[in-house]
Amino acid sequence: MALERVNYNFTYPSYSQFFNDVLGTMSETWRDLEPMQKTPQGWMSTVKRYGVVTWKDIFYAVFLALLWTALRSVVTLYILKPIAIASTLGKKETRKAPESAWKLLFYSCTWSYSIYILFFTTHNYFYDAPSTFYGWRSGAEVPSEIYIAYMVQFSFYIHSVYATLFVDVWRKDSVVMLAHHFVTMLLIGFSYIFRFTNVGVLILFLHDITDILLEGTKLAVYYKTKGGWWYAVCDTISTIGFILFGVAWYVFRLYWYPLKAMYAAGYVSQMVTRDIAFYHFFNGLLWILLAMNVYWFMFIVNMAYKVLTGKANEVDDTREYEAFNDGNGKTKKME
């Protein structure tokens, strides 16, 4: 019998309970599937039966993706790049600063909008994540405020694939970044088609905050190249930013994300109803995203280790190809 409500709070589950409940439920429900449901033909049948997307949705996504690309080009050319040039940064920093400034502006806006949805409307999913699946049904109408968030985010990740390949500075993790963009697009797209939008907006909220801190900290690092008092001020800002970034990454992406969003999607959803469409595919993508979060957290831990042990002179982006070893165990930056 499907449950209408689940007694639940977020002092529970522990990590061990999370792994046990979610992986156990995924394994059990996978065994219960008919053989046909595990084939590509079965998946296509599920998409046709439960998936809902309109030509209007596709038009908005493509139009906004083109708009983001055009808007970034204009804003960079006429605002962000002139500011970077006028700031007399280093040559490489002058190129990279507009990229970080653009992302900082975008993610600040989207995270602020997510705060509005989760804390100033009736969508109380941060405090009550299990309710993201109460009353789920295929083809349900998506609230307008969540629909806007979805169209904006999905279209931006389409733009981001293009930007990573042809606009942004290429880094050691750019391939993983591309994979992240595709996984995110699949998550946003399929969660919209199958109406998992409630948990989707919670996942977006839990991830955007770290991008704000990352890009803000990178800008502080770039502005240290101005020297003088700029170096002292920006060095302090970048150090504080790095600490906040690391803490936020763990709390939002490695604690709240699995114990709130993934637990609701992987376990609570099946306690509410066993009719969730594409349950295994959607949760598989969530696990891939968690693995990427762990992968990038290793960069953060690596940078923290180098700073604490004196192997790095200052906070820097360890993903950059420009970083090299000077032969004395010290990480330097190419001039």
Coordinates of C-alpha atoms in Angstrom, one line a residue:
M1 CA 0.0 0.0 0.0
A2 CA 1.3 3.4 -0.9
L3 CA 2.0 5.7 2.0
E4 CA 0.6 9.3 2.0
R5 CA 3.2 10.6 4.4
V6 CA 6.6 9.5 5.7
N7 CA 7.7 10.3 9.2
Y8 CA 11.1 11.8 8.5
N9 CA 13.6 14.4 9.7
F10 CA 17.2 15.3 8.8
T11 CA 19.0 14.2 11.9
Y12 CA 18.1 10.9 10.1
P13 CA 19.4 9.2 8.0
S14 CA 23.1 8.7 8.7
Y15 CA 25.4 8.0 5.8
S16 CA 25.3 4.3 6.6
Q17 CA 21.5 4.4 6.6
F18 CA 21.4 6.4 3.4
F19 CA 23.6 3.8 1.6
N20 CA 21.6 0.9 3.0
D21 CA 18.1 2.3 2.3
V22 CA 18.8 3.8 -1.1
L23 CA 21.0 1.1 -2.6
G24 CA 18.8 -1.6 -1.0
T25 CA 15.6 0.0 -2.5
M26 CA 17.2 0.4 -5.9
S27 CA 18.4 -3.2 -5.9
E28 CA 15.0 -4.6 -4.7
T29 CA 13.0 -2.6 -7.2
W30 CA 15.3 -3.5 -10.1
R31 CA 14.8 -7.2 -9.3
D32 CA 11.0 -6.6 -9.4
L33 CA 11.0 -5.2 -12.9
E34 CA 9.8 -7.3 -15.8
P35 CA 12.6 -8.4 -18.2
M36 CA 11.1 -6.2 -20.9
Q37 CA 11.3 -3.1 -18.6
K38 CA 15.1 -3.5 -18.5
T39 CA 15.6 -3.3 -22.2
P40 CA 15.9 -0.2 -24.5
Q41 CA 12.5 -1.0 -25.9
G42 CA 11.1 -1.0 -22.5
W43 CA 12.7 2.3 -21.7
M44 CA 11.3 3.8 -24.8
S45 CA 7.8 2.5 -23.9
T46 CA 8.1 4.1 -20.5
V47 CA 9.1 7.4 -22.1
K48 CA 6.1 7.3 -24.4
R49 CA 3.8 6.3 -21.6
Y50 CA 4.9 8.7 -18.9
G51 CA 7.0 11.4 -20.5
V52 CA 5.5 14.8 -21.2
V53 CA 7.2 17.5 -23.2
T54 CA 5.8 20.1 -25.6
W55 CA 7.2 22.0 -28.6
K56 CA 6.8 25.1 -26.5
D57 CA 9.3 23.7 -23.9
I58 CA 11.8 22.8 -26.7
F59 CA 11.5 26.2 -28.2
Y60 CA 12.1 28.0 -24.9
A61 CA 15.1 25.8 -24.2
V62 CA 16.8 26.4 -27.6
F63 CA 15.9 30.1 -27.7
L64 CA 17.2 30.8 -24.2
A65 CA 20.4 28.8 -24.9
L66 CA 21.1 31.1 -27.9
L67 CA 20.2 34.1 -25.8
W68 CA 22.7 33.1 -23.1
T69 CA 25.4 32.7 -25.7
A70 CA 24.6 36.1 -27.3
L71 CA 24.2 37.8 -24.0
R72 CA 27.5 36.5 -22.7
S73 CA 29.3 37.7 -25.8
V74 CA 27.8 41.2 -25.5
V75 CA 28.3 41.5 -21.8
T76 CA 31.9 40.2 -22.0
L77 CA 32.8 42.4 -24.9
Y78 CA 31.3 45.7 -23.7
I79 CA 31.4 45.3 -19.9
L80 CA 33.4 42.5 -18.3
K81 CA 36.5 42.6 -20.7
P82 CA 36.9 46.4 -20.5
I83 CA 36.7 46.2 -16.7
A84 CA 39.4 43.5 -16.7
I85 CA 41.6 45.5 -19.1
A86 CA 41.1 48.7 -17.0
S87 CA 42.0 46.7 -13.9
T88 CA 45.5 46.1 -15.3
L89 CA 45.5 42.4 -14.4
G90 CA 48.1 40.0 -15.8
K91 CA 47.6 38.8 -19.4
K92 CA 46.2 35.4 -18.5
E93 CA 44.0 36.9 -15.7
T94 CA 42.6 39.5 -18.1
R95 CA 41.4 36.6 -20.2
K96 CA 40.0 34.5 -17.4
A97 CA 38.4 37.2 -15.2
P98 CA 35.4 37.9 -17.6
E99 CA 34.6 34.1 -17.6
S100 CA 34.4 34.0 -13.8
A101 CA 32.5 37.3 -13.6
W102 CA 29.9 36.0 -16.0
K103 CA 29.4 32.8 -14.1
L104 CA 29.3 34.6 -10.8
L105 CA 26.5 36.9 -12.1
F106 CA 24.5 34.0 -13.5
Y107 CA 24.8 31.7 -10.5
S108 CA 24.1 34.5 -8.0
C109 CA 20.8 35.1 -9.8
T110 CA 19.8 31.5 -10.1
W111 CA 20.7 30.7 -6.5
S112 CA 18.8 33.7 -5.3
Y113 CA 15.8 32.6 -7.3
S114 CA 16.1 29.1 -5.8
I115 CA 16.1 30.7 -2.3
Y116 CA 12.9 32.5 -3.3
I117 CA 11.2 29.2 -4.4
L118 CA 12.3 27.1 -1.4
F119 CA 11.9 29.6 1.4
F120 CA 9.4 32.2 0.3
T121 CA 6.7 30.1 -1.4
T122 CA 4.8 27.0 -0.5
H123 CA 7.5 24.7 -1.9
N124 CA 9.1 23.9 1.5
Y125 CA 11.3 21.2 0.1
F126 CA 14.5 22.1 1.8
Y127 CA 13.0 21.5 5.3
D128 CA 10.8 18.7 4.1
A129 CA 12.6 17.0 1.2
P130 CA 10.4 13.8 1.3
S131 CA 7.4 16.0 0.3
T132 CA 9.0 16.4 -3.2
F133 CA 7.3 13.1 -4.1
Y134 CA 4.0 13.4 -2.2
G135 CA 1.2 13.4 -4.8
W136 CA 3.5 12.7 -7.7
R137 CA 1.8 11.8 -11.0
S138 CA 2.8 11.7 -14.6
G139 CA 2.1 14.8 -16.6
A140 CA 1.3 16.9 -13.6
E141 CA 1.3 20.7 -14.2
V142 CA 4.6 22.3 -13.2
P143 CA 4.2 25.4 -11.1
S144 CA 5.2 28.5 -13.1
E145 CA 8.0 29.6 -10.7
I146 CA 9.6 26.1 -11.0
Y147 CA 9.0 26.0 -14.7
I148 CA 11.0 29.3 -15.1
A149 CA 13.9 27.9 -13.0
Y150 CA 14.0 24.7 -15.2
M151 CA 13.9 26.6 -18.5
V152 CA 16.7 29.0 -17.4
Q153 CA 18.9 26.2 -16.0
F154 CA 18.4 23.7 -18.8
S155 CA 19.1 26.3 -21.5
F156 CA 22.2 27.6 -19.6
Y157 CA 23.7 24.1 -19.6
I158 CA 23.2 23.8 -23.3
H159 CA 25.1 27.1 -23.6
S160 CA 27.7 25.8 -21.1
V161 CA 28.6 22.8 -23.3
Y162 CA 29.3 25.2 -26.2
A163 CA 31.2 27.6 -23.8
T164 CA 33.4 24.8 -22.3
L165 CA 34.4 23.7 -25.8
F166 CA 34.9 27.0 -27.6
V167 CA 34.9 29.9 -25.1
D168 CA 36.2 29.0 -21.6
V169 CA 39.9 28.4 -20.7
W170 CA 40.7 24.7 -21.1
R171 CA 41.6 23.1 -17.7
K172 CA 42.6 19.7 -16.4
D173 CA 39.0 18.8 -15.5
S174 CA 37.4 20.3 -18.6
V175 CA 36.5 16.8 -19.9
V176 CA 34.9 16.0 -16.6
M177 CA 33.2 19.4 -16.7
L178 CA 31.7 18.5 -20.1
A179 CA 30.5 15.2 -18.6
H180 CA 29.0 17.1 -15.7
H181 CA 27.1 19.4 -18.1
F182 CA 25.6 16.4 -20.0
V183 CA 24.6 14.6 -16.8
T184 CA 23.1 17.8 -15.5
M185 CA 21.2 18.3 -18.8
L186 CA 19.9 14.7 -18.6
L187 CA 18.9 15.2 -15.0
I188 CA 17.1 18.5 -15.6
G189 CA 15.5 17.2 -18.9
F190 CA 14.3 13.8 -17.6
S191 CA 13.2 15.2 -14.2
Y192 CA 11.0 17.7 -16.2
I193 CA 9.7 15.1 -18.6
F194 CA 8.7 12.8 -15.8
R195 CA 7.8 15.6 -13.3
F196 CA 10.5 15.1 -10.7
T197 CA 10.7 18.9 -10.7
N198 CA 10.2 19.3 -7.0
V199 CA 13.3 17.4 -6.1
G200 CA 15.0 19.0 -9.1
V201 CA 14.7 22.5 -7.8
L202 CA 16.1 21.4 -4.5
I203 CA 19.1 19.8 -6.2
L204 CA 19.8 23.0 -8.2
F205 CA 19.7 25.0 -4.9
L206 CA 22.2 22.6 -3.3
H207 CA 24.7 23.0 -6.1
D208 CA 24.6 26.7 -7.3
I209 CA 26.0 28.1 -4.0
T210 CA 29.4 26.5 -4.5
D211 CA 29.7 28.0 -8.0
I212 CA 29.2 31.4 -6.6
L213 CA 31.9 31.0 -4.0
L214 CA 34.2 29.4 -6.6
E215 CA 34.0 32.1 -9.1
G216 CA 34.2 34.9 -6.5
T217 CA 37.3 33.3 -5.0
K218 CA 38.9 33.0 -8.5
L219 CA 38.2 36.7 -9.2
A220 CA 40.0 37.5 -5.9
V221 CA 43.0 35.4 -7.0
Y222 CA 43.1 37.1 -10.4
Y223 CA 43.0 40.6 -8.8
K224 CA 46.0 39.8 -6.7
T225 CA 48.2 40.3 -9.8
K226 CA 47.5 44.0 -9.5
G227 CA 50.0 44.0 -6.6
G228 CA 50.4 46.5 -3.8
W229 CA 47.5 46.7 -1.3
W230 CA 45.3 44.9 -3.9
Y231 CA 47.5 41.8 -3.3
A232 CA 47.1 41.9 0.5
V233 CA 43.3 42.5 0.4
C234 CA 42.6 40.0 -2.4
D235 CA 44.8 37.4 -0.8
T236 CA 42.8 37.6 2.4
I237 CA 39.5 37.5 0.4
S238 CA 40.7 34.5 -1.6
T239 CA 41.8 32.6 1.5
I240 CA 38.4 33.2 3.3
G241 CA 36.6 32.4 0.0
F242 CA 38.5 29.2 -0.3
I243 CA 37.6 28.1 3.2
L244 CA 33.9 29.0 2.7
F245 CA 34.0 27.2 -0.7
G246 CA 35.4 24.0 0.8
V247 CA 33.0 24.0 3.7
A248 CA 30.0 24.8 1.5
W249 CA 31.0 22.1 -1.0
Y250 CA 31.0 19.5 1.8
V251 CA 27.8 20.7 3.5
F252 CA 25.7 21.3 0.3
R253 CA 27.0 18.7 -2.1
L254 CA 28.3 15.9 0.0
Y255 CA 26.0 16.1 3.0
W256 CA 22.7 17.7 2.2
Y257 CA 22.6 16.6 -1.4
P258 CA 22.8 12.8 -0.6
L259 CA 20.9 12.9 2.7
K260 CA 18.1 15.2 1.5
A261 CA 17.7 15.0 -2.3
M262 CA 19.1 11.6 -3.1
Y263 CA 17.5 9.9 -0.1
A264 CA 14.1 11.4 -1.1
A265 CA 14.5 10.3 -4.7
G266 CA 16.0 6.9 -4.0
Y267 CA 14.1 5.7 -0.9
V268 CA 11.2 7.9 0.2
S269 CA 9.8 8.1 -3.4
Q270 CA 9.3 4.3 -3.3
M271 CA 7.7 4.4 0.1
V272 CA 5.2 6.9 -1.3
T273 CA 4.4 5.1 -4.5
R274 CA 6.0 2.3 -6.6
D275 CA 4.7 4.0 -9.8
I276 CA 7.6 6.4 -10.2
A277 CA 8.6 6.3 -13.9
F278 CA 12.3 6.0 -14.9
Y279 CA 13.2 5.6 -11.2
H280 CA 16.5 3.7 -11.8
F281 CA 17.7 5.9 -14.6
F282 CA 17.1 9.1 -12.7
N283 CA 18.7 7.8 -9.5
G284 CA 21.6 6.5 -11.5
L285 CA 22.3 10.0 -12.8
L286 CA 22.1 11.3 -9.2
W287 CA 24.8 8.9 -8.2
I288 CA 27.0 9.9 -11.1
L289 CA 26.6 13.6 -10.0
L290 CA 27.6 12.6 -6.5
A291 CA 30.7 10.8 -7.8
M292 CA 31.6 14.0 -9.7
N293 CA 31.1 16.0 -6.5
V294 CA 33.5 13.7 -4.7
Y295 CA 36.0 13.9 -7.6
W296 CA 36.1 17.7 -7.4
F297 CA 36.2 17.7 -3.7
M298 CA 39.6 15.9 -4.1
F299 CA 40.9 19.1 -5.8
I300 CA 39.8 21.1 -2.8
V301 CA 41.4 18.7 -0.4
N302 CA 44.6 18.7 -2.5
M303 CA 44.8 22.5 -2.5
A304 CA 44.1 22.7 1.2
Y305 CA 46.9 20.1 1.8
K306 CA 49.4 22.1 -0.3
V307 CA 48.6 25.4 1.5
L308 CA 48.8 23.8 5.0
T309 CA 52.0 22.0 4.3
G310 CA 53.7 24.9 2.5
K311 CA 53.8 23.2 -0.8
A312 CA 51.8 26.1 -2.3
N313 CA 52.6 29.7 -1.7
E314 CA 49.0 30.8 -2.0
V315 CA 45.4 29.7 -2.9
D316 CA 45.3 29.0 -6.6
D317 CA 43.2 26.9 -8.9
T318 CA 44.9 23.4 -9.0
R319 CA 42.9 22.6 -12.1
E320 CA 44.8 25.1 -14.2
Y321 CA 47.4 23.9 -16.7
E322 CA 49.4 27.0 -16.0
A323 CA 50.4 25.7 -12.6
F324 CA 53.8 24.0 -12.5
N325 CA 56.3 22.8 -10.0
D326 CA 59.5 24.9 -9.6
G327 CA 61.7 21.9 -8.7
N328 CA 61.7 22.8 -5.0
G329 CA 58.3 21.3 -4.2
K330 CA 56.7 24.8 -4.5
T331 CA 53.7 25.4 -6.8
K332 CA 54.2 28.5 -8.9
K333 CA 52.3 30.2 -11.6
M334 CA 53.6 30.7 -15.1
E335 CA 54.3 34.3 -16.0

